[in-house]
Every structure is written in C-alpha cells, then in structure tokens.
Amino acid sequence: MGSGKGLAFPIRHLIAIGCAVERRSNLIPIVSIVAIFLLLISTSSFAQKNSKNMNDKQIVIYQLLPRLFGNKNTANIPYGTIEQNGSGKFNDITDKALDGIKELHANYVWYTGAIAHASLTDYSAYGIKVDDADVVKGRAGSPYAIRDYYDVNPDLAVDFKNRMQEFEALVKRTHAKNLKVIIDFVPNHVARSYHSYAKPKNVIDFGAQDDVTKAFSAQNDFYYIPGQPFVVPTNGQKTPLSVLQDGKFDENPAKATGNDAFTASPKYDDWYETIKLNYGVDYQNGRQNHFEPIPPVWNKMRDILIFWTKKGVDGFRCDMAEMVPIAFWSWVIPQVKQANPDLIFLGEAYNPKVYKQYLEQGKFDYLYDKVGLYDGLKRLIRNEPSADVAAIRYVWQKESAGFGKHMLRFLENHDEERIASAGFAGKAELALPAMVVSATLGSGPVMLYFGQEVGEPGKGQEGFGGDDNRTTIFDYWGVPNHQKWMNGGAFDGAPLDETQKSLRAYYQQLLKVTSTSDAVVNGEIYDVPQTGNMNNRMYAFIRYSGKQRLLVVANFDRNQTLEANIEIPDSILKVKHSAPVTDLLTDRKLNIPAGTSIPVKLGPVSAQVIEF
C-alpha cells in the first residue's frame, strides 16, 4: 500500500489476513435474479474475450511514479520542497522514455500517484485548500491518501489549469506506443482532507450526507467516533516539517482511520493520515454485513472507476483489496468491464487462504504473489539460513495450484526494499536467478519497478521516507541510477557504467524471451527432481507446450557450481520442437548431443533458460 511507516507494514498483513469473506443476502427479488443472470452471461463473454487477449503474450508491467521518474533535479535535500528538489511531470514521460520502457518488453505501464493526493505544496492560488501538515506524511504526501478522486496530482502538470489534459495526452502517448495504462484505485480509505474540487456536477462528495451522530450506518460513507474530536498522533521527534505542525486537525467527530483503527486517537504507526470508507460492514458489531440496499460508497466507487476507464485507463491496481468486502468486487468489476471488457483488475493481496475466492468470487484478473513467491525468493537472494527452493515448489504446487496464471510476480515495487540496497542484497546481480524464476514460473504477469533494471539502491535520508532501503514515495526526490538512464531527457543511458548497462541488457533479454515464449505463456510445468550435486539453493523446472520446451535452471548458491545431468521425461520429449539446444539468455547454441538428458554446469548466483 505505502500509506504507513514502521509497524504499519506488518500490521497491514495481519489486517488483511483477518478480513472476513462477505456474502450477499439470499433474499433477492425475482427481477434482481434475472438481472444478475443476464449480467453473468455478459460477464462470461467478456471474460472469454479478455482471456484471449491476455494470453497472446505474457503481461510485463513497468511501474513508475511520474513525480520521481521524470525528475532531473539532483539536489536531494531532505524534506526539500518541490522548488528545491523538483518533480517529474506527465510531459517528461516522452516518446523516448516510452521507447526505453518498450525496450524492456513491457506492455503495461503502471503510473503510480497519478490521482490527486494530499501534499504540503500550496495550490491555494488555484482554489485548492492547503493540506494540514499534521495529517500528511512527508512534504509530497502519500499517493495512497487520495484528496480528490476526480483529479490528477497537480505536481505532475506543467500548466495547472490543463493538468487533466496533460494526463490524457500521456495516456494517448502511451497507447500510441502500443503500451497500456494502469493506475491505482484506492478503495479502502481517502485522505483526511478529502474534498473533490474537480468532481462532475452530479457527484455527491464522500461524507457530504453522512449522519455523524452514528458510529455506523450503512448509508454513511465514513465511520465515526461520536462526541470525540480527532487527536493527532506524534512520535515526539522534530523534523523540518515540525514548524508547519501545531498538533491539531479540525475533525469533530473523529472518523475511523484507514487501517481499521476505530478510535479518535490513532497511533503514529497507524495510517492516521487516512479515513476508512464504509462499504456496509459493521466492524464493531461482529462484522455484520449491510449490503441491501447497496451502500452509497459502492455506487460512488463504481462511478469513479468508470470515470477513469473513459479517460482511456486500461487497468487498475487495487490497493489493499482484501480490506474491502469481496461482495463489492464481485458487484463492481463486471459493471466496470461493461465500459471496457479488456480492462484488467490487479489486487494487492497478502492472504493466500482467500486468493482463490478473490479471483473466482471477487472476479479479479490478477493478485500479488508476495507472501508466497516474493518472500521465498527474497530469502534466497539474501542467502538467509532458512532459505530453501522448496518455497518455490510450494507456491506453484500448493499455494496457487490451479490459478498460478493469475498471480503477479515481482522483486521490487514501491512498498518493498530495493534489491541493491544495503538492507536487502547490496548488489543487484544477486537477484538475477530470482528474476528468471519470477518471469518463467507461471504465465501470469511479471513486473519491474523503475530503476530496478539499472540497480537503483534506494539510498538516502529523503525525509519522511527515511533511509529505509526504499525509494521514497512521500518526498520530492531524484533517483540517481534512474537519472543516469534518463540522461537529462535523452533516455539513452549514456552515463550508466558498464555494470549497470549489462544489468539492463540482462533484463531486456530475459523479458524478450519470456514475453514471447509459448511455453511460458501457454505451457505446463514439470518439477525437475533433485539430481547431481543440487542442494536446497538450486532449482530446475521445465516449461513445455505443443510449440516449445524450456529447461529453467537457477543456482542461488553463493559458492557452489551446479553440476547435473537432467533427465527429460519421455512425455515431454514427445513434444515437437525444431530449435537447436540454445541458452536463450545468451543466444548461445549448446553443443549437446541428442538424447534423453541435458548436462548442466551453472556457476554460483546464475541461471539458464535452455530451449531444447
């Protein structure tokens, strides 16, 4: 999510795991049953069309924050203002920039932080009220504390008055490069300062018609703590923003905080800058569901999704999807897909026990594979004592068995530590075997985070983000290794050193292979038994289809060379193939005689994708 700090990161996982699966009442009128039946038929045809489109090639998502991506300023003053540290703009994502993204074989770009969110930059001259520093994290603010769902972030515009047109031009530019657009949908909470200045005339703002005397009402947009004013939390530390904070925020009665803190006095580690939206779940009374009639928030969120779909958005990454009732997703996704059947919905999810329900009942296209594959691969990359390739095997054989093609694999995003950071691996190349596994294990999407491909270390005390091994999402900042590739807007990578250029070339080749591979997109998977000197830091599997066979070998061991003679089952040998035995990551033809086995010799921390 990215809205919290410190303890909020593990807390949100616990929250997600505790979320109950909600069910609609079975007392539905006959007319509603007919309507639902017709909707299901149409949704089924949409799903078939969407599935066909998505199966043409592997989805490769490139995530970037426009505020950071296009920023050429290198001042990097902790807690610096937008004037001091600069901000990238929609217009900085030029044709040249998009060409560079396409070189990595991406076909979707996730523009994080495009929608207007709370910040401390003053736009009062344009009629937007200044946000209160007591309820904004960092000077730039969290992209997950939405201030106006019908507007874009003014930081990203060259001309404030034409900010939406500049976003629309970026969408058109992206589409012209045959790339699709994903933006964030943050359904669980909004900024405490939420007020839509840009909403269409017929839209009623969140909370405008709430009965604030009631802690819970299914007709309210928010949850309240009647009779108690909101109390600003503090950690007692002084920062350069302290001069802007008086410890007060005018909210009476207090509203419940985004991470389900139903108190007027949230803790500093809570998502105190956000307020929880009410989908008809009475959390303080046994999580009772009140979904009939449809709660107002449902309709408002549907209209917001359709609004952005009509702007040309091709997909939504749904923040903390498990904190919103599954019944809402089941209701809203088919409706929004009527506006564009090829839309994709990607859910941020952390509870493997409900993955299948969110895919089948909730109708998501894809979910994060964080708790399973990412966490297991991170242990291997870091060479932790508990690291074991059994975690990889468990993911596809057990955890996501039967729906692996719906899981998004990644090694970096805005919430996670940078691979090259001192706190993660310290060196980007140590993650390459894990990246090969991420990109080949399933036929679902694979994702890169901007700067990952050039070894960005996420170093520096940026401000609220702190020196936490991540690239800050809360502050105005320049991203050094990425800025080398950006090269002042040339986007040619000329200032990169040879190691960085080599790393980017590796990502290019790997994603060229996987994004066009029939075995990866449409094939089956076979688990290669442990053989030769393989240990629990070495893993091999075969992806095969009627058109292609691939042997994927990954050696995570820091010291030992993998040496094995890998036997190929007769059932896989019968699959037709025409290519000579080739290491696809180097395009090197391997001088291996025809037979029922493939000899492999693979050095420490390396991988091969062998077509045979």
XYZ file of C-alpha atoms in Angstrom:
612
model
C 0.000 0.000 0.000
C 2.605 2.527 1.027
C 0.491 4.683 3.318
C 2.171 3.684 6.557
C 5.576 3.597 8.199
C 7.337 1.408 10.734
C 4.962 -1.110 12.303
C 2.242 -0.300 9.765
C 3.863 -2.586 7.190
C 3.445 -5.876 9.116
C 0.206 -4.636 10.696
C -1.486 -4.358 7.311
C -0.684 -8.000 6.567
C -2.356 -9.033 9.824
C -5.339 -6.873 8.964
C -5.634 -8.426 5.524
C -5.455 -11.940 6.947
C -8.201 -11.081 9.412
C -10.595 -9.778 6.771
C -13.702 -11.949 6.529
C -15.238 -13.047 3.243
C -18.530 -11.184 2.929
C -21.654 -12.706 1.376
C -24.718 -11.086 -0.097
C -28.188 -11.768 1.311
C -30.100 -14.552 -0.438
C -33.353 -12.615 -0.201
C -33.171 -11.207 -3.734
C -36.273 -10.251 -5.763
C -37.001 -12.198 -8.955
C -36.221 -9.152 -11.118
C -32.802 -8.908 -9.489
C -32.158 -12.608 -10.130
C -32.926 -12.148 -13.840
C -30.700 -9.063 -13.979
C -27.862 -10.897 -12.270
C -28.280 -13.874 -14.639
C -28.032 -11.591 -17.676
C -25.033 -9.824 -16.149
C -23.279 -13.144 -15.554
C -23.831 -14.185 -19.174
C -22.410 -10.918 -20.484
C -19.546 -11.029 -17.976
C -18.700 -14.565 -19.073
C -18.377 -13.455 -22.690
C -16.231 -10.526 -21.556
C -14.022 -12.884 -19.561
C -13.564 -15.127 -22.596
C -12.582 -12.170 -24.767
C -10.308 -10.768 -22.078
C -8.669 -14.156 -21.510
C -7.934 -14.467 -25.222
C -6.340 -11.019 -25.343
C -4.243 -11.627 -22.240
C -2.988 -14.997 -23.461
C -1.419 -13.612 -26.630
C 1.772 -12.863 -24.719
C 2.990 -12.517 -21.175
C 1.961 -9.286 -19.477
C 5.018 -7.275 -18.439
C 4.233 -4.308 -16.190
C 6.616 -1.401 -15.668
C 5.761 0.563 -12.523
C 6.843 4.175 -12.151
C 5.977 7.286 -10.148
C 5.777 10.223 -12.583
C 6.855 12.548 -9.744
C 10.157 10.658 -9.484
C 10.529 9.175 -12.966
C 10.905 12.431 -14.873
C 12.671 14.449 -12.175
C 16.084 15.655 -13.414
C 16.869 17.648 -10.251
C 19.773 16.166 -8.270
C 19.691 18.445 -5.188
C 18.071 15.796 -2.948
C 17.666 17.991 0.123
C 15.980 16.013 2.941
C 12.382 17.201 3.312
C 13.013 19.507 0.341
C 10.193 21.436 -1.292
C 9.107 20.918 -4.872
C 11.053 24.087 -5.722
C 14.215 22.702 -4.088
C 14.120 19.075 -5.199
C 11.924 19.243 -8.259
C 9.202 16.950 -9.545
C 8.758 14.958 -12.683
C 5.802 15.804 -14.900
C 3.426 13.837 -17.112
C 5.115 15.619 -20.038
C 8.524 14.224 -19.007
C 7.315 10.749 -19.959
C 8.121 11.366 -23.591
C 8.092 9.145 -26.643
C 11.786 8.495 -25.992
C 11.030 7.453 -22.412
C 8.280 5.120 -23.559
C 10.593 3.638 -26.188
C 13.037 2.861 -23.381
C 10.290 1.127 -21.421
C 9.311 -0.855 -24.509
C 12.957 -1.977 -24.865
C 12.330 -3.945 -21.675
C 9.396 -5.650 -23.441
C 6.859 -4.066 -21.118
C 3.330 -3.858 -22.458
C 1.682 -2.120 -19.480
C 2.854 0.984 -17.597
C 1.585 1.481 -14.048
C 1.532 5.213 -13.328
C 1.633 5.357 -9.528
C 0.464 8.557 -7.850
C -1.338 9.993 -10.869
C -4.525 10.814 -8.942
C -4.595 13.896 -6.684
C -3.445 13.102 -3.166
C -2.743 15.111 -0.035
C 0.532 17.070 -0.077
C 2.070 20.161 1.505
C 2.634 22.005 -1.750
C 0.456 25.119 -1.833
C -2.071 25.311 -4.652
C -4.396 27.737 -2.848
C -3.852 30.303 -5.617
C -5.809 27.907 -7.821
C -8.626 27.390 -5.341
C -7.377 24.204 -3.658
C -7.183 24.390 0.127
C -3.732 23.762 1.601
C -3.440 20.400 3.350
C -2.684 20.241 7.071
C 0.877 19.108 7.835
C -0.386 17.176 10.866
C -2.153 14.662 8.599
C 0.223 14.459 5.633
C 3.160 12.028 5.534
C 6.144 13.785 4.012
C 6.166 17.015 2.035
C 4.978 15.412 -1.201
C 2.473 13.177 0.612
C 1.457 9.568 0.169
C -0.043 8.609 -3.222
C -2.395 6.411 -1.175
C -4.040 9.286 0.688
C -6.344 10.414 -2.100
C -7.504 14.034 -1.842
C -9.701 14.176 -4.950
C -10.680 11.066 -6.881
C -11.753 13.096 -9.917
C -8.481 14.990 -10.333
C -4.844 14.333 -11.113
C -1.873 15.315 -8.973
C -1.115 18.985 -9.802
C 2.598 18.378 -9.030
C 2.715 16.439 -12.284
C 1.400 19.224 -14.517
C 3.371 21.895 -16.349
C 0.221 24.014 -16.612
C -2.047 23.657 -13.572
C -5.207 24.544 -15.498
C -4.505 21.898 -18.131
C -3.406 19.144 -15.742
C -6.111 16.682 -16.803
C -5.373 17.329 -20.464
C -1.694 16.615 -19.780
C -2.648 13.291 -18.194
C -4.932 12.460 -21.124
C -2.083 13.282 -23.513
C 0.173 10.875 -21.594
C -2.453 8.141 -21.955
C -2.640 8.782 -25.704
C 1.163 8.840 -25.961
C 1.372 5.551 -24.092
C -1.272 3.940 -26.286
C 0.467 5.206 -29.431
C 3.478 3.116 -28.368
C 1.229 0.063 -28.064
C 1.512 0.195 -24.273
C -1.448 0.026 -21.901
C -2.077 2.192 -18.845
C -2.631 1.079 -15.242
C -3.379 3.497 -12.402
C -4.033 2.963 -8.710
C -7.531 2.509 -7.331
C -7.507 3.106 -3.572
C -10.907 1.873 -2.367
C -10.359 1.344 1.363
C -9.560 4.878 2.509
C -9.109 8.513 1.481
C -7.091 11.442 2.855
C -8.478 13.120 5.984
C -8.627 16.292 3.913
C -10.669 14.661 1.133
C -12.664 17.128 -0.909
C -13.282 16.902 -4.617
C -12.906 20.207 -6.412
C -12.964 18.580 -9.832
C -15.950 16.236 -9.456
C -18.718 16.228 -12.092
C -21.783 18.276 -11.201
C -23.971 15.309 -10.301
C -21.421 13.749 -7.901
C -22.005 13.924 -4.131
C -18.740 14.091 -2.162
C -17.799 11.384 0.315
C -19.360 12.136 3.682
C -21.472 15.071 2.487
C -24.743 13.391 3.512
C -23.471 11.343 6.478
C -25.264 11.250 9.837
C -22.233 11.996 12.014
C -24.113 11.159 15.227
C -23.927 7.456 14.334
C -20.771 5.390 14.748
C -22.034 3.159 11.951
C -24.765 3.481 9.391
C -24.823 1.558 6.135
C -25.843 4.822 4.460
C -22.788 6.700 5.752
C -19.588 6.950 3.725
C -17.376 7.004 6.821
C -17.217 5.512 10.311
C -17.409 7.933 13.249
C -16.446 8.180 16.907
C -19.366 10.381 18.053
C -18.643 13.029 20.665
C -14.868 12.781 20.316
C -12.583 15.034 18.263
C -9.683 13.574 16.298
C -6.364 13.574 18.181
C -3.214 13.951 16.072
C -0.633 11.255 16.927
C 3.035 12.062 17.381
C 6.275 10.162 17.747
C 7.885 13.015 19.662
C 10.573 13.633 17.030
C 11.301 17.001 15.457
C 11.680 17.312 11.691
C 11.913 20.236 9.270
C 8.130 19.907 8.911
C 7.541 20.447 12.643
C 7.256 24.213 12.098
C 4.181 23.512 9.956
C 2.557 21.284 12.587
C 0.590 22.532 15.572
C -0.637 19.103 16.721
C -4.191 19.930 15.769
C -6.570 18.915 12.989
C -10.171 20.057 12.907
C -12.207 16.837 12.722
C -15.104 16.500 15.127
C -16.416 13.905 15.482
C -13.356 11.887 14.631
C -13.516 9.389 11.792
C -12.088 5.862 11.901
C -8.577 5.536 10.483
C -7.789 3.669 7.247
C -6.198 0.583 8.804
C -9.350 -0.208 10.821
C -8.390 1.836 13.890
C -11.816 2.721 15.297
C -10.559 5.336 17.708
C -10.329 9.120 17.927
C -6.662 8.740 18.916
C -4.874 6.571 16.326
C -1.236 5.662 16.885
C 1.636 7.164 14.905
C 2.167 3.753 13.268
C -1.448 3.678 12.083
C -2.485 5.117 8.743
C -3.535 8.238 10.643
C -3.495 10.447 7.532
C -6.392 8.432 6.059
C -10.015 7.704 6.897
C -11.737 4.375 6.406
C -14.505 4.135 3.824
C -17.722 2.345 4.743
C -18.836 -0.477 2.444
C -21.625 -1.585 4.753
C -19.570 -3.709 7.172
C -20.206 -3.004 10.857
C -16.744 -3.921 12.150
C -17.551 -3.155 15.783
C -20.559 -5.459 15.850
C -19.231 -8.771 14.646
C -18.520 -7.526 11.103
C -22.210 -7.641 10.248
C -22.878 -7.023 6.556
C -25.418 -4.457 5.370
C -25.277 -4.766 1.595
C -29.001 -4.373 0.807
C -29.722 -1.716 -0.283
C -26.412 -1.054 -1.984
C -24.311 1.264 0.245
C -23.599 4.714 -1.260
C -19.824 4.093 -1.316
C -20.326 1.182 -3.742
C -22.047 3.377 -6.321
C -19.565 6.214 -5.844
C -16.589 3.922 -6.349
C -18.136 2.313 -9.423
C -18.640 5.753 -10.941
C -15.017 6.702 -10.174
C -13.727 3.551 -11.892
C -15.887 4.219 -14.946
C -14.722 7.861 -14.998
C -11.076 6.798 -15.326
C -11.927 3.979 -17.738
C -13.442 6.585 -20.049
C -10.168 8.521 -19.812
C -8.506 5.562 -21.528
C -7.136 3.730 -18.487
C -6.684 0.004 -19.264
C -6.330 -1.416 -15.770
C -6.493 -0.750 -12.058
C -4.066 -1.844 -9.367
C -6.424 -2.112 -6.394
C -4.784 -1.060 -3.146
C -5.268 -3.361 -0.122
C -8.006 -5.275 -1.952
C -8.621 -7.650 0.973
C -9.675 -4.785 3.246
C -12.757 -4.213 1.077
C -15.660 -6.727 1.087
C -15.363 -9.383 -1.582
C -19.047 -8.799 -2.360
C -18.191 -5.298 -3.565
C -15.574 -6.588 -6.015
C -17.969 -9.241 -7.283
C -20.521 -6.482 -7.893
C -18.315 -3.723 -9.299
C -15.779 -5.421 -11.574
C -18.335 -6.857 -14.042
C -20.073 -3.475 -14.216
C -16.890 -1.558 -14.972
C -15.867 -4.141 -17.557
C -19.035 -3.331 -19.446
C -17.353 0.001 -20.228
C -14.226 -1.840 -21.426
C -14.205 -5.655 -21.477
C -10.393 -5.696 -21.809
C -9.770 -3.926 -18.504
C -7.588 -5.755 -16.002
C -8.031 -5.629 -12.224
C -4.927 -6.359 -10.188
C -5.372 -6.814 -6.437
C -2.797 -6.081 -3.752
C -3.304 -9.177 -1.596
C -1.444 -10.853 1.254
C -3.632 -13.727 2.447
C -3.104 -16.916 0.403
C -6.104 -18.542 2.095
C -8.507 -16.287 0.177
C -6.651 -15.879 -3.135
C -8.969 -18.271 -4.922
C -12.069 -16.532 -3.572
C -10.869 -13.111 -4.711
C -10.172 -14.494 -8.173
C -13.345 -16.535 -8.596
C -15.923 -14.782 -6.439
C -14.289 -11.344 -6.448
C -13.546 -11.553 -10.189
C -10.009 -10.160 -10.047
C -7.796 -10.894 -13.024
C -4.560 -10.996 -11.016
C -3.316 -10.873 -7.425
C 0.064 -10.113 -5.857
C 2.269 -13.161 -5.277
C 4.062 -11.504 -2.392
C 3.622 -13.719 0.657
C 4.500 -16.841 -1.326
C 6.977 -16.363 -4.143
C 8.433 -12.932 -3.343
C 9.142 -13.746 0.296
C 10.679 -17.123 -0.583
C 12.880 -15.636 -3.301
C 13.985 -12.787 -1.040
C 15.349 -15.285 1.477
C 17.292 -16.990 -1.308
C 18.634 -13.718 -2.699
C 19.771 -12.658 0.771
C 21.318 -16.082 1.416
C 19.432 -16.383 4.697
C 19.929 -19.584 6.756
C 16.257 -20.537 6.286
C 16.350 -20.050 2.505
C 15.200 -23.097 0.550
C 13.996 -23.608 -3.013
C 11.186 -25.699 -1.518
C 9.387 -22.354 -1.148
C 9.280 -22.025 -4.950
C 7.930 -25.529 -5.339
C 5.277 -24.930 -2.653
C 3.974 -21.813 -4.409
C 3.074 -23.435 -7.715
C 2.258 -26.930 -6.451
C 0.181 -25.926 -3.417
C -0.425 -22.249 -2.705
C -1.562 -21.134 -6.162
C -2.105 -24.556 -7.738
C -4.710 -24.258 -10.486
C -4.571 -20.462 -10.689
C -0.869 -19.625 -10.987
C -1.552 -17.770 -14.244
C -3.465 -15.195 -12.192
C -0.560 -14.333 -9.886
C 1.629 -11.261 -10.446
C 5.328 -11.928 -9.793
C 7.808 -9.178 -8.861
C 11.011 -8.499 -6.939
C 10.537 -4.751 -6.414
C 7.701 -2.285 -6.064
C 7.102 0.971 -4.193
C 6.448 -0.858 -0.894
C 9.435 -3.192 -0.947
C 13.145 -2.703 -0.398
C 15.374 -2.098 -3.401
C 17.359 -5.237 -4.270
C 20.615 -3.273 -4.469
C 20.018 -1.582 -1.104
C 22.314 -2.352 1.813
C 19.403 -3.843 3.746
C 18.351 -6.287 1.005
C 21.102 -7.776 -1.186
C 23.581 -4.928 -1.584
C 24.132 -5.915 -5.203
C 21.504 -6.048 -7.939
C 23.081 -9.027 -9.738
C 22.419 -11.302 -6.758
C 18.732 -11.266 -7.711
C 19.071 -12.388 -11.326
C 18.309 -16.096 -10.696
C 15.215 -14.997 -8.763
C 14.159 -12.714 -11.620
C 14.467 -15.621 -14.050
C 12.228 -17.736 -11.810
C 9.734 -14.868 -11.375
C 9.446 -14.414 -15.128
C 9.193 -18.104 -16.095
C 7.411 -19.937 -13.271
C 3.909 -19.001 -14.365
C 2.079 -17.482 -17.300
C 0.789 -14.555 -15.242
C 2.204 -11.034 -15.299
C 5.726 -10.112 -14.245
C 6.589 -6.618 -13.032
C 9.598 -4.285 -12.901
C 9.871 -1.168 -10.729
C 11.569 1.768 -12.410
C 15.290 1.810 -11.641
C 15.355 -1.913 -10.826
C 16.857 -2.627 -14.232
C 19.832 -0.320 -13.518
C 20.426 -1.359 -9.913
C 18.891 1.609 -8.067
C 19.916 1.217 -4.380
C 17.229 3.425 -2.772
C 19.883 5.105 -0.657
C 19.442 8.323 1.285
C 17.584 10.053 4.101
C 14.919 11.580 1.868
C 12.557 12.897 4.522
C 9.535 11.052 5.833
C 10.675 8.048 3.779
C 13.862 7.865 5.819
C 16.871 5.731 4.942
C 14.800 2.548 4.722
C 16.269 0.830 1.626
C 13.333 2.080 -0.460
C 12.838 4.858 -2.972
C 10.632 7.318 -1.121
C 7.016 7.783 -2.173
C 6.433 10.550 0.397
C 9.053 13.120 -0.633
C 10.255 15.168 -3.589
C 13.423 13.379 -4.683
C 15.716 12.438 -7.517
C 16.530 8.785 -8.207
C 20.274 8.664 -9.044
C 20.763 5.469 -11.088
C 17.498 6.042 -12.912
C 18.583 9.634 -13.641
C 21.689 8.231 -15.333
C 19.490 6.219 -17.679
C 17.221 9.267 -18.153
C 20.297 11.329 -19.093
C 18.593 14.708 -18.966
C 15.667 13.527 -21.073
C 17.600 11.659 -23.764
C 16.647 8.341 -22.135
C 19.639 6.652 -23.693
C 21.532 5.502 -20.577
C 24.803 7.042 -21.765
C 26.066 7.907 -18.223
C 25.452 4.379 -16.906
C 28.563 2.376 -16.072
C 29.230 -0.958 -17.760
C 27.803 -2.967 -14.853
C 24.536 -1.020 -14.992
C 24.315 -1.319 -18.773
C 24.925 -5.061 -18.507
C 22.201 -5.413 -15.890
C 19.680 -3.605 -18.067
C 20.659 -5.734 -21.060
C 20.064 -8.873 -18.966
C 16.544 -7.725 -18.101
C 15.901 -6.897 -21.749
C 16.971 -10.340 -22.934
C 15.136 -12.215 -20.194
C 11.855 -10.406 -20.829
C 12.279 -10.734 -24.574
C 12.438 -14.499 -24.048
C 9.575 -14.815 -21.564
C 7.163 -12.305 -23.092
C 7.200 -14.121 -26.434
C 7.607 -17.701 -25.199
C 4.746 -20.072 -25.952
C 5.979 -22.443 -23.246
C 5.832 -19.655 -20.637
C 2.504 -18.186 -21.734
C 0.626 -21.384 -22.565
C 2.734 -24.276 -21.306
C 2.687 -26.791 -18.491
C 5.287 -27.052 -15.751
C 7.345 -30.051 -14.680
C 9.363 -30.151 -11.467
C 12.873 -31.499 -12.056
C 13.855 -33.874 -9.221
C 16.986 -33.051 -7.264
C 19.904 -34.580 -9.130
C 23.673 -34.293 -9.436
C 25.039 -32.003 -6.730
C 21.867 -29.937 -6.473
C 21.178 -28.622 -2.967
C 18.407 -26.563 -1.377
C 19.723 -23.403 -3.064
C 19.391 -24.859 -6.574
C 16.206 -25.372 -8.564
C 15.222 -26.581 -12.035
C 11.901 -26.961 -13.827
C 10.651 -27.433 -17.365
C 8.017 -25.312 -19.112
C 6.602 -27.003 -22.180
C 3.811 -26.587 -24.718
C 2.990 -28.068 -28.113
C 5.319 -25.497 -29.685
C 8.233 -25.155 -27.288
C 10.214 -26.750 -24.454
C 12.301 -24.796 -21.932
C 14.555 -26.025 -19.141
C 14.929 -23.330 -16.472
C 17.829 -23.755 -14.054
C 18.523 -21.351 -11.179
C 21.528 -21.515 -8.862
C 21.120 -19.285 -5.784
C 24.163 -20.746 -4.043
C 26.815 -18.072 -3.400
C 29.752 -20.503 -3.658
C 28.929 -23.816 -5.326
C 28.668 -24.571 -9.040
C 25.628 -26.629 -10.004
C 26.568 -29.749 -11.962
C 23.875 -32.197 -13.010
C 22.663 -34.391 -15.833
C 18.972 -33.538 -16.063
C 16.816 -36.374 -17.353
C 13.885 -35.350 -19.568
C 10.709 -37.482 -19.231
C 9.509 -39.258 -22.376
C 6.176 -37.424 -22.228
C 7.990 -34.081 -22.597
C 10.448 -35.381 -25.206
C 7.479 -36.217 -27.412
C 6.590 -32.520 -27.598
C 7.510 -31.324 -31.056
C 10.418 -28.900 -31.314
C 12.583 -27.539 -34.078
C 15.169 -25.301 -32.379
C 18.703 -26.482 -31.627
C 19.600 -26.653 -27.929
C 20.147 -22.996 -27.003
C 20.756 -20.941 -23.890
C 18.192 -18.227 -24.616
C 19.643 -15.730 -22.141
C 22.869 -15.563 -24.169
C 21.580 -16.844 -27.550
C 24.437 -19.350 -27.339
C 23.980 -22.696 -29.114
C 24.907 -25.530 -26.786
C 26.852 -28.435 -28.224
C 24.693 -31.116 -26.639
C 24.083 -34.420 -28.445
C 20.511 -35.555 -28.936
C 19.327 -37.778 -26.133
C 17.127 -38.056 -23.081
C 19.168 -35.805 -20.790
C 20.749 -32.343 -20.704
C 24.082 -31.823 -18.914
C 24.151 -28.576 -16.941
C 27.064 -26.732 -15.364
C 25.998 -23.474 -13.788
C 28.159 -21.157 -11.712
C 27.113 -19.548 -8.395
C 24.277 -16.996 -8.488
C 23.322 -17.553 -12.113
C 20.564 -19.009 -14.261
C 19.886 -20.519 -17.649
C 16.816 -20.813 -19.833
C 17.570 -23.639 -22.248
C 15.383 -24.300 -25.269
C 15.611 -27.929 -26.395
